[in-house]
Coordinates of C-alpha atoms in Angstrom, one line a residue:
Chain A
M389 CA 20.8 7.1 -27.9
L390 CA 18.6 4.3 -27.2
F391 CA 15.3 5.8 -27.8
K392 CA 15.6 8.4 -30.5
K393 CA 12.3 9.8 -31.6
R394 CA 11.3 8.5 -35.0
T395 CA 10.6 11.0 -37.7
Y396 CA 7.3 10.4 -39.5
A397 CA 5.9 11.4 -42.8
T398 CA 3.9 14.6 -42.5
I399 CA 0.3 14.0 -42.1
Q400 CA -2.2 16.8 -41.9
L401 CA -3.6 16.9 -38.5
P402 CA -7.4 17.0 -38.1
K403 CA -8.3 20.4 -36.7
S404 CA -11.0 20.4 -34.2
K405 CA -14.5 20.7 -35.5
E406 CA -13.2 20.2 -39.1
P407 CA -13.8 17.1 -41.0
Y408 CA -11.0 14.6 -41.1
V409 CA -8.9 15.3 -44.3
Q410 CA -7.5 12.3 -45.9
T411 CA -4.2 12.8 -47.6
E412 CA -2.1 10.7 -49.9
A413 CA 0.1 9.7 -47.1
D414 CA -2.8 8.2 -45.3
P415 CA -2.8 4.5 -45.7
I416 CA -6.6 4.5 -45.7
T417 CA -6.7 6.1 -49.1
R418 CA -3.9 3.8 -50.4
G419 CA -6.1 0.9 -49.6
E420 CA -3.6 -0.7 -47.2
V421 CA -4.7 -3.1 -44.6
I422 CA -4.6 -1.4 -41.3
P423 CA -3.9 -3.9 -38.5
E424 CA -5.9 -3.6 -35.3
G425 CA -4.6 -1.2 -32.8
D426 CA -3.6 1.5 -35.3
F427 CA -6.4 3.6 -34.2
H428 CA -6.9 5.2 -30.8
K429 CA -10.1 6.5 -29.3
C430 CA -9.9 9.4 -26.9
P431 CA -11.5 8.0 -23.7
N432 CA -12.7 11.5 -22.8
C433 CA -14.4 12.9 -26.0
G434 CA -14.5 9.8 -28.1
E435 CA -12.5 11.2 -31.0
I436 CA -10.8 8.6 -33.1
F437 CA -7.2 9.2 -34.1
Y438 CA -4.9 7.4 -36.4
A439 CA -2.2 6.1 -34.0
E440 CA 0.7 7.8 -35.9
I441 CA -1.0 11.2 -35.6
L442 CA -1.4 10.7 -31.9
R443 CA 2.2 10.0 -31.6
T444 CA 3.1 13.3 -33.1
T445 CA 1.0 15.0 -30.5
E446 CA 2.7 13.1 -27.7
G447 CA -0.5 11.2 -26.9
V448 CA -2.6 14.3 -26.2
C449 CA -6.0 14.4 -27.8
Q450 CA -6.0 17.4 -30.2
K451 CA -9.7 17.8 -29.8
C452 CA -10.2 18.0 -26.0
G453 CA -6.7 18.1 -24.6
Q454 CA -7.0 14.7 -22.8
H455 CA -3.6 13.3 -21.9
L456 CA -3.9 9.7 -22.9
R457 CA -2.0 7.1 -20.9
L458 CA 1.5 6.4 -22.2
G459 CA 3.6 3.3 -22.1
A460 CA 6.9 3.6 -20.2
R461 CA 9.0 3.5 -23.3
E462 CA 7.0 6.1 -25.0
R463 CA 7.3 8.3 -22.0
I464 CA 11.0 7.9 -21.7
A465 CA 11.4 8.7 -25.4
Q466 CA 9.5 11.9 -24.9
I467 CA 11.4 13.3 -21.9
T468 CA 14.9 12.0 -22.1
D469 CA 17.9 12.7 -24.3
A470 CA 19.5 9.4 -23.3
F471 CA 18.5 6.5 -21.2
D472 CA 20.5 3.6 -19.8
E473 CA 18.2 1.0 -18.2
F474 CA 19.1 -1.1 -15.2
H475 CA 17.7 -4.4 -13.6
H476 CA 15.8 -5.4 -16.7
Q477 CA 16.0 -9.1 -16.0
M478 CA 14.4 -9.2 -12.5
E479 CA 11.4 -11.4 -12.4
E480 CA 8.4 -11.9 -10.1
T481 CA 8.1 -15.0 -8.0
N482 CA 4.6 -16.0 -6.8
P483 CA 5.1 -15.5 -3.0
L484 CA 1.6 -16.5 -2.0
D485 CA 1.3 -19.2 -4.7
F486 CA -1.7 -17.3 -5.9
P487 CA -3.6 -19.3 -8.5
G488 CA -3.2 -18.0 -12.0
Y489 CA -0.7 -15.3 -11.1
E490 CA 2.1 -16.6 -13.4
K491 CA -0.3 -16.9 -16.3
K492 CA -1.5 -13.3 -15.7
L493 CA 2.1 -12.1 -15.6
A494 CA 3.0 -14.0 -18.8
S495 CA 0.0 -12.6 -20.7
N496 CA 0.9 -9.0 -19.5
R497 CA 4.5 -9.5 -20.5
E498 CA 3.5 -10.6 -24.0
R499 CA 1.0 -7.9 -24.5
S500 CA 3.1 -5.0 -23.1
Q501 CA 6.5 -6.3 -24.2
E502 CA 7.6 -5.2 -20.7
A503 CA 9.0 -7.4 -17.9
E504 CA 7.2 -5.5 -15.3
A505 CA 5.2 -2.3 -14.4
V506 CA 8.2 0.0 -14.0
V507 CA 11.2 0.8 -16.1
T508 CA 14.2 2.3 -14.2
G509 CA 17.5 3.7 -15.4
L510 CA 20.0 6.5 -15.6
A511 CA 18.7 9.3 -17.8
T512 CA 19.8 12.6 -19.2
I513 CA 17.1 15.2 -19.4
G514 CA 18.1 18.5 -21.0
E515 CA 21.7 17.6 -20.4
Q516 CA 21.0 17.1 -16.7
P517 CA 21.7 13.6 -15.4
C518 CA 19.3 11.9 -13.1
V519 CA 17.9 8.5 -12.0
L520 CA 14.5 7.9 -13.6
A521 CA 11.7 5.5 -12.9
V522 CA 8.7 5.3 -15.1
M523 CA 5.7 3.2 -14.2
D524 CA 3.5 1.7 -16.9
A525 CA -0.2 1.4 -16.4
G526 CA -0.4 -1.0 -19.3
F527 CA 1.2 -3.7 -17.2
M528 CA -1.4 -5.0 -14.7
M529 CA -2.6 -1.5 -14.2
G530 CA 0.9 -0.5 -12.9
S531 CA 0.2 -2.4 -9.7
M532 CA 3.0 -2.7 -7.2
G533 CA 4.4 -6.1 -6.3
S534 CA 7.8 -7.2 -5.1
V535 CA 9.6 -6.5 -8.4
V536 CA 8.2 -2.9 -8.8
G537 CA 9.0 -2.3 -5.1
E538 CA 12.5 -3.6 -5.5
K539 CA 13.3 -1.8 -8.7
I540 CA 12.1 1.5 -7.3
T541 CA 14.0 1.0 -4.1
L542 CA 17.1 0.2 -6.0
A543 CA 16.6 3.3 -8.1
V544 CA 16.3 5.5 -5.0
E545 CA 19.4 3.8 -3.6
R546 CA 21.3 4.4 -6.8
A547 CA 20.3 8.1 -6.7
K548 CA 21.6 8.3 -3.2
E549 CA 24.9 6.5 -3.9
E550 CA 25.6 8.6 -7.0
A551 CA 24.2 11.9 -5.6
L552 CA 21.9 12.3 -8.5
P553 CA 18.4 13.7 -8.5
L554 CA 15.5 11.2 -8.7
I555 CA 12.4 11.5 -10.8
I556 CA 9.6 9.0 -10.6
F557 CA 6.7 9.0 -13.0
C558 CA 3.9 7.3 -11.1
A559 CA 1.1 5.4 -12.8
S560 CA -0.5 2.8 -10.7
G561 CA -3.8 1.3 -9.6
G562 CA -2.1 0.6 -6.3
A563 CA -1.2 -2.7 -4.7
R564 CA -0.6 -5.9 -6.6
M565 CA -3.4 -8.0 -5.0
Q566 CA -1.8 -11.3 -6.0
E567 CA 1.2 -10.6 -3.8
G568 CA -0.9 -9.7 -0.8
I569 CA 1.1 -8.5 2.2
Y570 CA 4.3 -8.5 0.2
S571 CA 2.8 -5.7 -1.9
L572 CA 2.0 -3.7 1.2
M573 CA 5.5 -4.0 2.5
Q574 CA 6.9 -2.4 -0.7
M575 CA 5.3 0.8 0.5
A576 CA 7.4 0.7 3.7
K577 CA 10.5 -0.4 1.9
I578 CA 10.4 2.4 -0.6
S579 CA 9.5 5.0 2.0
L580 CA 12.6 4.1 4.1
A581 CA 14.7 4.5 1.0
V582 CA 13.1 7.8 0.1
E583 CA 13.6 9.1 3.7
A584 CA 17.3 8.1 3.7
F585 CA 17.8 9.8 0.3
S586 CA 16.1 12.9 1.5
K587 CA 18.3 13.0 4.6
V588 CA 21.4 13.4 2.5
G589 CA 19.9 16.2 0.5
G590 CA 18.7 14.3 -2.5
L591 CA 16.1 15.9 -4.8
Y592 CA 13.1 13.8 -5.5
V593 CA 10.5 14.9 -8.1
S594 CA 7.3 12.9 -8.2
V595 CA 5.3 13.2 -11.4
L596 CA 1.8 11.8 -11.1
T597 CA 0.2 10.5 -14.3
D598 CA -3.1 8.8 -14.9
P599 CA -3.9 6.9 -12.8
T600 CA -2.1 7.4 -9.4
T601 CA -4.1 5.6 -6.7
G602 CA -4.1 3.3 -3.7
G603 CA -0.9 2.3 -2.1
V604 CA 1.3 4.3 -4.5
T605 CA -0.5 7.5 -3.6
A606 CA -0.2 6.5 0.1
S607 CA 3.6 6.2 -0.3
F608 CA 6.2 7.4 -2.7
A609 CA 3.8 9.4 -5.0
M610 CA 3.2 11.8 -2.2
Q611 CA 6.8 11.8 -0.8
G612 CA 8.4 14.0 -3.4
D613 CA 10.1 17.3 -2.6
L614 CA 8.1 18.4 -5.6
I615 CA 4.9 16.7 -6.6
V616 CA 3.5 17.6 -10.0
A617 CA 0.9 16.0 -12.3
E618 CA -0.3 15.9 -15.8
P619 CA -3.6 17.6 -16.5
G620 CA -6.6 15.5 -15.7
T621 CA -4.7 12.8 -13.9
L622 CA -6.8 10.7 -11.5
I623 CA -5.1 10.9 -8.1
G624 CA -6.5 9.4 -4.9
F625 CA -6.2 6.9 -2.1
A626 CA -9.6 5.1 -2.3
G627 CA -11.3 4.2 -5.5
R628 CA -14.4 6.2 -6.6
R629 CA -16.8 3.3 -6.2
V630 CA -15.6 2.5 -2.7
I631 CA -16.1 6.0 -1.6
E632 CA -19.5 6.2 -3.1
Q633 CA -20.5 3.0 -1.4
T634 CA -19.1 4.3 2.0
I635 CA -20.8 7.7 2.0
R636 CA -23.8 6.6 -0.2
Q637 CA -23.7 9.6 -2.4
T638 CA -22.4 10.4 -5.9
L639 CA -19.1 12.2 -6.0
P640 CA -18.8 15.6 -7.7
E641 CA -17.4 16.0 -11.2
G642 CA -13.7 16.4 -11.3
F643 CA -13.2 14.8 -7.8
Q644 CA -9.7 13.2 -7.5
R645 CA -8.5 14.9 -10.6
A646 CA -5.1 16.8 -10.7
E647 CA -6.9 20.1 -10.8
F648 CA -8.8 19.2 -7.6
L649 CA -5.7 18.2 -5.8
L650 CA -3.9 21.4 -6.9
E651 CA -6.8 23.4 -5.4
K652 CA -6.7 21.4 -2.2
G653 CA -2.9 22.0 -1.8
F654 CA -1.5 18.6 -2.6
L655 CA 0.3 19.5 -5.8
D656 CA 3.0 22.0 -6.7
Q657 CA 2.0 22.3 -10.3
I658 CA 0.1 20.8 -13.2
I659 CA 2.3 20.4 -16.2
P660 CA 1.0 19.7 -19.7
R661 CA 2.9 16.9 -21.5
N662 CA 4.5 19.2 -24.1
E663 CA 6.1 21.3 -21.3
M664 CA 7.2 18.3 -19.1
K665 CA 10.7 17.9 -20.4
E666 CA 11.5 21.7 -20.3
T667 CA 10.0 22.0 -16.8
L668 CA 12.0 19.0 -15.5
T669 CA 15.1 20.5 -17.0
R670 CA 14.5 23.8 -15.2
V671 CA 13.9 22.0 -11.9
L672 CA 17.0 19.9 -12.2
K673 CA 19.1 23.0 -13.0
L674 CA 17.6 24.9 -10.1
H675 CA 18.6 22.1 -7.7
G676 CA 22.3 21.9 -8.3
G677 CA 22.6 21.6 -12.0
K678 CA 24.3 24.1 -14.3
R679 CA 22.3 27.2 -15.3
Chain B
M816 CA -13.0 -29.8 7.8
R817 CA -14.2 -27.1 10.1
E818 CA -17.8 -28.3 9.6
E819 CA -16.7 -31.8 10.3
I820 CA -15.1 -30.7 13.6
K821 CA -18.2 -28.8 14.5
R822 CA -20.4 -31.8 13.7
V823 CA -18.4 -34.1 15.9
E824 CA -18.3 -31.5 18.7
S825 CA -22.1 -31.2 18.7
E826 CA -22.4 -35.0 18.7
L827 CA -20.1 -35.0 21.7
K828 CA -22.3 -32.5 23.5
R829 CA -25.4 -34.7 22.9
L830 CA -23.5 -37.7 24.2
E831 CA -22.4 -35.8 27.3
A832 CA -26.0 -34.8 28.0
L833 CA -27.0 -38.5 27.8
Q834 CA -24.2 -39.4 30.2
A835 CA -25.4 -36.7 32.6
D836 CA -28.9 -38.3 32.4
G837 CA -27.3 -41.5 33.6
I838 CA -26.9 -43.4 30.4
D839 CA -23.4 -44.8 30.1
V840 CA -21.9 -43.7 26.8
S841 CA -18.4 -42.9 28.1
E842 CA -16.8 -45.1 25.5
A843 CA -18.4 -43.2 22.7
I844 CA -17.5 -39.9 24.4
N845 CA -13.9 -40.8 24.6
K846 CA -13.8 -41.8 21.0
R847 CA -15.4 -38.5 19.9
K848 CA -13.0 -36.6 22.1
Q849 CA -10.0 -38.2 20.5
E850 CA -11.4 -37.6 17.0
V851 CA -11.8 -33.9 17.7
K852 CA -8.4 -33.6 19.2
A853 CA -6.8 -35.4 16.2
M854 CA -8.7 -33.2 13.7
K855 CA -7.8 -30.0 15.5
A856 CA -4.2 -31.0 15.6
E857 CA -4.2 -31.8 11.9
F858 CA -6.3 -28.9 10.9
P859 CA -5.7 -25.9 13.1
M860 CA -7.9 -22.8 12.9
D861 CA -8.3 -21.7 9.3
A862 CA -7.8 -18.1 8.2
W863 CA -11.5 -17.3 8.3
D864 CA -11.7 -18.4 11.9
R865 CA -9.0 -15.9 12.6
V866 CA -10.8 -13.1 10.7
T867 CA -13.9 -13.8 12.7
K868 CA -11.9 -13.7 15.9
A869 CA -10.0 -10.6 14.9
R870 CA -13.3 -8.8 14.3
D871 CA -15.2 -10.2 17.3
A872 CA -17.1 -7.5 19.2
K873 CA -15.9 -9.0 22.5
R874 CA -12.3 -8.8 21.5
P875 CA -10.3 -6.3 23.6
V876 CA -9.8 -2.9 21.9
A877 CA -6.8 -0.5 22.2
S878 CA -8.3 1.5 25.0
Q879 CA -8.6 -1.6 27.1
Y880 CA -5.0 -2.6 26.4
I881 CA -3.9 0.9 27.4
E882 CA -5.9 0.8 30.6
G883 CA -4.3 -2.5 31.6
L884 CA -0.8 -1.9 30.4
V885 CA -0.2 1.8 31.0
D886 CA -0.1 3.6 34.3
D887 CA -1.2 7.2 34.7
F888 CA -2.1 7.5 31.0
M889 CA -2.6 11.1 29.8
E890 CA -4.4 11.5 26.5
F891 CA -3.5 14.2 24.1
H892 CA -5.9 15.4 21.4
G893 CA -5.8 17.0 18.0
D894 CA -3.6 17.3 14.9
R895 CA -3.1 21.1 15.2
R896 CA -4.3 21.4 11.6
F897 CA -7.9 20.4 11.2
G898 CA -9.3 18.4 14.1
D899 CA -9.2 15.6 16.5
D900 CA -9.8 12.1 15.2
P901 CA -11.6 9.9 17.8
A902 CA -10.4 6.8 15.9
L903 CA -6.9 7.4 17.2
I904 CA -6.0 7.5 20.9
G905 CA -2.7 9.2 21.6
G906 CA -0.9 10.1 24.7
V907 CA 1.8 9.4 27.3
G908 CA 2.1 7.1 30.3
W909 CA 4.2 4.7 32.2
I910 CA 4.9 1.1 31.3
G911 CA 6.9 -0.1 34.3
D912 CA 9.3 2.7 35.0
T913 CA 9.6 3.8 31.4
A914 CA 7.6 6.7 30.0
F915 CA 6.1 5.8 26.6
T916 CA 4.2 7.5 23.9
I917 CA 1.2 5.3 23.1
L918 CA -0.8 5.5 20.0
G919 CA -3.8 3.2 19.5
Q920 CA -6.3 2.8 16.7
E921 CA -9.5 2.5 18.6
K922 CA -12.6 0.7 17.5
G923 CA -14.6 1.5 20.7
V924 CA -16.9 -0.7 22.8
G925 CA -20.7 -0.7 22.2
T926 CA -22.6 0.5 19.2
K927 CA -22.7 4.2 20.2
E928 CA -18.9 4.4 20.8
R929 CA -18.1 2.3 17.8
V930 CA -19.9 4.8 15.7
K931 CA -18.1 7.7 17.4
R932 CA -14.8 6.0 16.8
N933 CA -15.7 5.4 13.2
F934 CA -15.0 1.6 13.8
G935 CA -11.3 2.3 14.0
M936 CA -11.1 3.8 10.5
L937 CA -8.8 6.9 10.7
N938 CA -9.2 10.1 8.8
P939 CA -6.1 12.0 7.8
E940 CA -6.3 13.9 11.1
G941 CA -5.7 10.7 12.9
Y942 CA -2.5 10.0 11.1
R943 CA -1.4 13.6 11.5
K944 CA -2.2 13.5 15.2
A945 CA 0.0 10.3 15.4
Q946 CA 2.8 12.1 13.5
R947 CA 2.6 15.0 15.9
L948 CA 2.9 12.8 18.9
M949 CA 5.6 10.7 17.3
K950 CA 7.7 13.8 16.8
Q951 CA 7.1 14.8 20.3
A952 CA 8.2 11.3 21.5
E953 CA 11.4 11.8 19.5
K954 CA 11.9 15.3 21.0
F955 CA 11.6 14.0 24.6
N956 CA 13.4 10.7 23.8
R957 CA 10.5 8.5 24.6
P958 CA 9.9 5.1 23.1
I959 CA 6.7 4.6 21.1
L960 CA 4.1 1.8 21.4
C961 CA 1.6 1.6 18.5
L962 CA -1.5 -0.6 18.8
V963 CA -3.0 -1.3 15.4
D964 CA -6.7 -2.3 15.0
T965 CA -8.3 -0.9 11.8
P966 CA -10.3 -2.3 8.9
G967 CA -8.4 0.3 6.9
A968 CA -8.0 4.0 6.5
F969 CA -11.4 5.7 6.1
C970 CA -12.6 5.9 2.5
G971 CA -14.7 9.1 2.6
L972 CA -15.0 12.2 0.6
G973 CA -13.5 14.5 3.3
A974 CA -10.7 12.0 3.8
E975 CA -9.8 12.3 0.2
E976 CA -10.1 16.1 0.2
R977 CA -7.8 16.4 3.1
G978 CA -5.2 14.0 1.6
Q979 CA -5.6 10.5 3.1
G980 CA -2.9 9.2 0.8
Q981 CA -0.5 12.1 1.6
A982 CA -1.1 11.6 5.4
I983 CA -0.3 7.9 5.2
A984 CA 2.7 8.6 3.0
E985 CA 4.1 11.1 5.5
S986 CA 3.6 8.7 8.4
L987 CA 5.7 6.2 6.5
T988 CA 8.7 8.5 5.9
L989 CA 8.4 10.0 9.4
M990 CA 8.5 6.5 11.0
A991 CA 11.4 5.6 8.7
G992 CA 13.5 8.3 10.3
L993 CA 12.3 8.2 14.0
Q994 CA 15.3 8.3 16.3
V995 CA 13.5 6.5 19.2
P996 CA 12.5 2.8 19.3
V997 CA 9.0 1.9 18.1
I998 CA 7.1 -1.3 18.8
T999 CA 3.9 -2.0 16.9
I1000 CA 1.4 -4.6 18.0
V1001 CA -1.4 -5.6 15.7
I1002 CA -4.2 -6.4 18.2
G1003 CA -7.1 -7.0 15.8
E1004 CA -7.4 -6.0 12.2
G1005 CA -4.3 -4.7 10.4
G1006 CA -6.0 -3.3 7.4
S1007 CA -3.8 -2.1 4.5
G1008 CA -2.0 1.2 4.3
G1009 CA -4.1 2.4 7.2
A1010 CA -2.3 -0.1 9.4
L1011 CA 1.1 0.2 7.8
A1012 CA 1.1 3.9 8.6
M1013 CA 1.6 2.9 12.2
A1014 CA 3.8 -0.1 11.6
V1015 CA 7.1 1.0 10.2
A1016 CA 8.5 -0.1 13.5
D1017 CA 11.6 -1.7 14.9
E1018 CA 9.5 -4.7 16.0
V1019 CA 6.1 -5.7 14.7
W1020 CA 4.1 -8.1 16.9
M1021 CA 0.8 -9.7 16.2
M1022 CA -1.7 -11.1 18.6
E1023 CA -2.3 -14.8 17.8
N1024 CA -5.7 -14.2 16.2
S1025 CA -5.2 -10.9 14.7
I1026 CA -4.8 -10.4 10.9
Y1027 CA -2.7 -8.1 8.8
S1028 CA -3.5 -7.7 5.1
I1029 CA -3.2 -5.7 2.0
L1030 CA -7.0 -5.2 2.0
S1031 CA -10.0 -6.7 3.7
P1032 CA -10.9 -10.2 2.4
E1033 CA -14.2 -8.7 1.2
G1034 CA -12.4 -6.0 -0.8
F1035 CA -9.9 -8.4 -2.1
A1036 CA -12.6 -10.7 -3.4
T1037 CA -14.4 -7.8 -5.0
I1038 CA -11.3 -6.6 -6.8
L1039 CA -10.1 -10.0 -8.1
W1040 CA -13.3 -11.9 -8.5
K1041 CA -15.9 -9.2 -8.5
D1042 CA -17.7 -11.0 -5.7
A1043 CA -17.5 -9.9 -2.1
S1044 CA -19.3 -13.1 -1.0
R1045 CA -16.1 -15.0 -1.7
A1046 CA -14.4 -13.3 1.2
Q1047 CA -13.9 -16.5 3.1
E1048 CA -12.1 -18.1 0.2
A1049 CA -10.0 -14.9 -0.2
S1050 CA -8.9 -15.0 3.4
E1051 CA -7.3 -18.3 2.7
V1052 CA -5.3 -17.4 -0.3
M1053 CA -4.3 -13.9 1.0
K1054 CA -2.1 -15.4 3.8
I1055 CA -3.1 -12.9 6.5
T1056 CA -2.7 -14.7 9.8
A1057 CA 0.0 -14.1 12.4
N1058 CA 1.6 -17.4 11.6
D1059 CA 1.7 -16.6 7.9
L1060 CA 3.4 -13.2 8.5
E1061 CA 5.8 -14.7 11.1
S1062 CA 6.8 -17.3 8.5
F1063 CA 7.4 -14.5 5.9
G1064 CA 9.7 -12.7 8.4
M1065 CA 7.4 -9.7 8.6
V1066 CA 6.4 -10.2 12.2
D1067 CA 8.9 -10.6 15.0
R1068 CA 6.6 -12.1 17.7
V1069 CA 3.3 -13.7 18.0
V1070 CA 1.5 -13.2 21.3
R1071 CA -0.5 -16.2 22.5
E1072 CA -4.2 -15.7 23.3
P1073 CA -6.5 -17.6 25.6
D1074 CA -9.3 -19.6 24.0
E1075 CA -11.8 -17.0 25.1
F1076 CA -10.1 -13.7 24.5
C1077 CA -12.1 -10.8 26.0
V1078 CA -11.7 -8.0 28.5
E1079 CA -11.9 -10.5 31.4
T1080 CA -9.0 -12.6 30.1
L1081 CA -7.0 -9.6 28.9
P1082 CA -5.1 -8.8 32.2
A1083 CA -3.2 -12.2 32.1
V1084 CA -2.2 -11.6 28.5
I1085 CA -1.0 -8.1 29.3
E1086 CA 1.1 -9.4 32.2
S1087 CA 2.8 -11.8 29.9
M1088 CA 3.6 -8.9 27.5
R1089 CA 4.7 -6.2 29.9
E1090 CA 8.2 -7.5 30.6
I1091 CA 8.9 -8.4 27.0
I1092 CA 7.9 -4.9 25.9
L1093 CA 10.2 -3.3 28.4
K1094 CA 13.0 -5.7 27.6
T1095 CA 12.7 -5.2 23.9
V1096 CA 12.6 -1.4 24.2
S1097 CA 15.5 -1.3 26.5
D1098 CA 17.5 -3.4 24.0
Y1099 CA 16.8 -1.0 21.2
Q1100 CA 17.5 2.0 23.5
K1101 CA 21.0 0.7 24.0
L1102 CA 21.7 1.0 20.2
P1103 CA 23.3 4.2 18.9
V1104 CA 20.7 6.1 16.8
E1105 CA 22.6 5.2 13.6
S1106 CA 22.4 1.5 14.2
L1107 CA 18.8 1.7 15.2
L1108 CA 17.9 3.4 11.9
K1109 CA 20.1 1.1 9.9
K1110 CA 18.5 -2.0 11.5
R1111 CA 15.0 -0.6 10.8
Y1112 CA 16.0 0.0 7.2
E1113 CA 17.4 -3.4 6.7
K1114 CA 14.4 -5.1 8.3
F1115 CA 12.0 -3.7 5.7
R1116 CA 14.6 -3.7 2.9
A1117 CA 14.6 -7.5 2.9
M1118 CA 10.8 -7.7 2.3
G1119 CA 9.7 -8.8 -1.1
R1120 CA 10.4 -11.8 -3.3
V1121 CA 12.1 -11.5 -6.6
S1122 CA 14.3 -13.8 -8.7
E1123 CA 17.0 -12.7 -11.0
K1124 CA 16.8 -14.2 -14.5
E1125 CA 20.0 -15.4 -16.0
G1126 CA 22.0 -12.8 -17.9
T1127 CA 21.4 -9.9 -15.6
E1128 CA 23.8 -7.1 -15.4

């Protein structure tokens, strides 16, 4: 078990509309110095949470239900029983010699402690084996360059070779601008792999998490046999600002959210985070697993 | 350097005018001519020159290629789901003695038609019409010729509602598995996913002064530098010209253009292309379907640049 969930001291959760109750276990009352980053603010309702509390709620705001963005490791810990990562050491080159790209990569690596914007590996979810790829919006907004494209392609090919189901958690702002046309071609490369995998009867579940946009939406995010999303996820091809500039009007509330896409017929289901693991287990079982 | 060339060229024009007036400046003229020649050889057209050419209103559009290249073209309309997208022309016709399915992203000629064609920006219906006709081509075992000329897929409210991303995604997987040969020629602008959705092909060609990019230079400059006015600078770093893409191995052939590329000079270009198109398609038609698909897979599989750090598994 690589990513066993840690157990934490019991902390009383702040109930909505009730004042925050400080307990003895709370470091604030014990006068400890809290390093920066130990608090999270809900981007939707503005509620401020102690990070550890947020962890016990799987990163869901207890006040408004907003599903906050998760790092890939956190996500993997939440949904898998076991995870065996591959291709961890692959690195970007700078194919266009884009000024400042290496520096940007280095600072993102340091901040996120990840090598790139996707983590792939063999996973067990509810005793069901599968190939899992999880994108991380915390690394250059989950943008897709050569490494992301290559890792996902290899994951799809691995699933095909080993006749395993494939699950991809999408989270991406789209193309990696600094890699230009190389980024665009990743869409084609992955699509060819997905199609070949599909032809041999492989199951591909695409899980859309906030945000799923641009070239990822226009390729593998929308190529799943099943396409599901977390509540409130932003899903779209073009960015909101670009559309507003094109049509010169303000877009309606809730436009490009998961609920909107479900209504328009582009999603199979919206699945809250606390039901994700169970739902994926059911799906995997229904597609050739044991009941 | 472009300014420098322009400066010398205008000087040259003035000198030639003087010469015409009977003042002998032939020595100076020859000197300037050689300067220009040397500068042009050393500094060929920059990316922004190509962007300008690729977008030039006089540049031939898909319908004009079809008119010159295809005999007895019969256009088919509609996606059978929502509507008919005027930004995509689809149909069948003869190139030589071979029946092709032709799909062209159409910008239109003249303001009125350009508006009607939405400046070559497809809605989801356009991609779904293309998918329908590609499947039909497969059914009747016809090769497919795609002409790409779009600033990008349309970014509108309706396009999002009707699944622009899903439409493009589906085109990509459909083309991945097509059992007939596909040639794509980027004739003007190859903008982003909207272009790629017609370019998962066995061969991708580019006209000499066309561009093919992840995004428009304006969009790119906006995203990275928050300044659309730096588009010219963006076009240089983005590497979007036919020569760039050929050197990356993403484009199989670059078709030469005359200096003045317009509808008048198009026929000669088309004549130079016809035989190559037929030869290429017939070569791919000789391949068993499995090899055709494998070849297409490997072509795109090789795209991307990564390095393995030491100590990998």
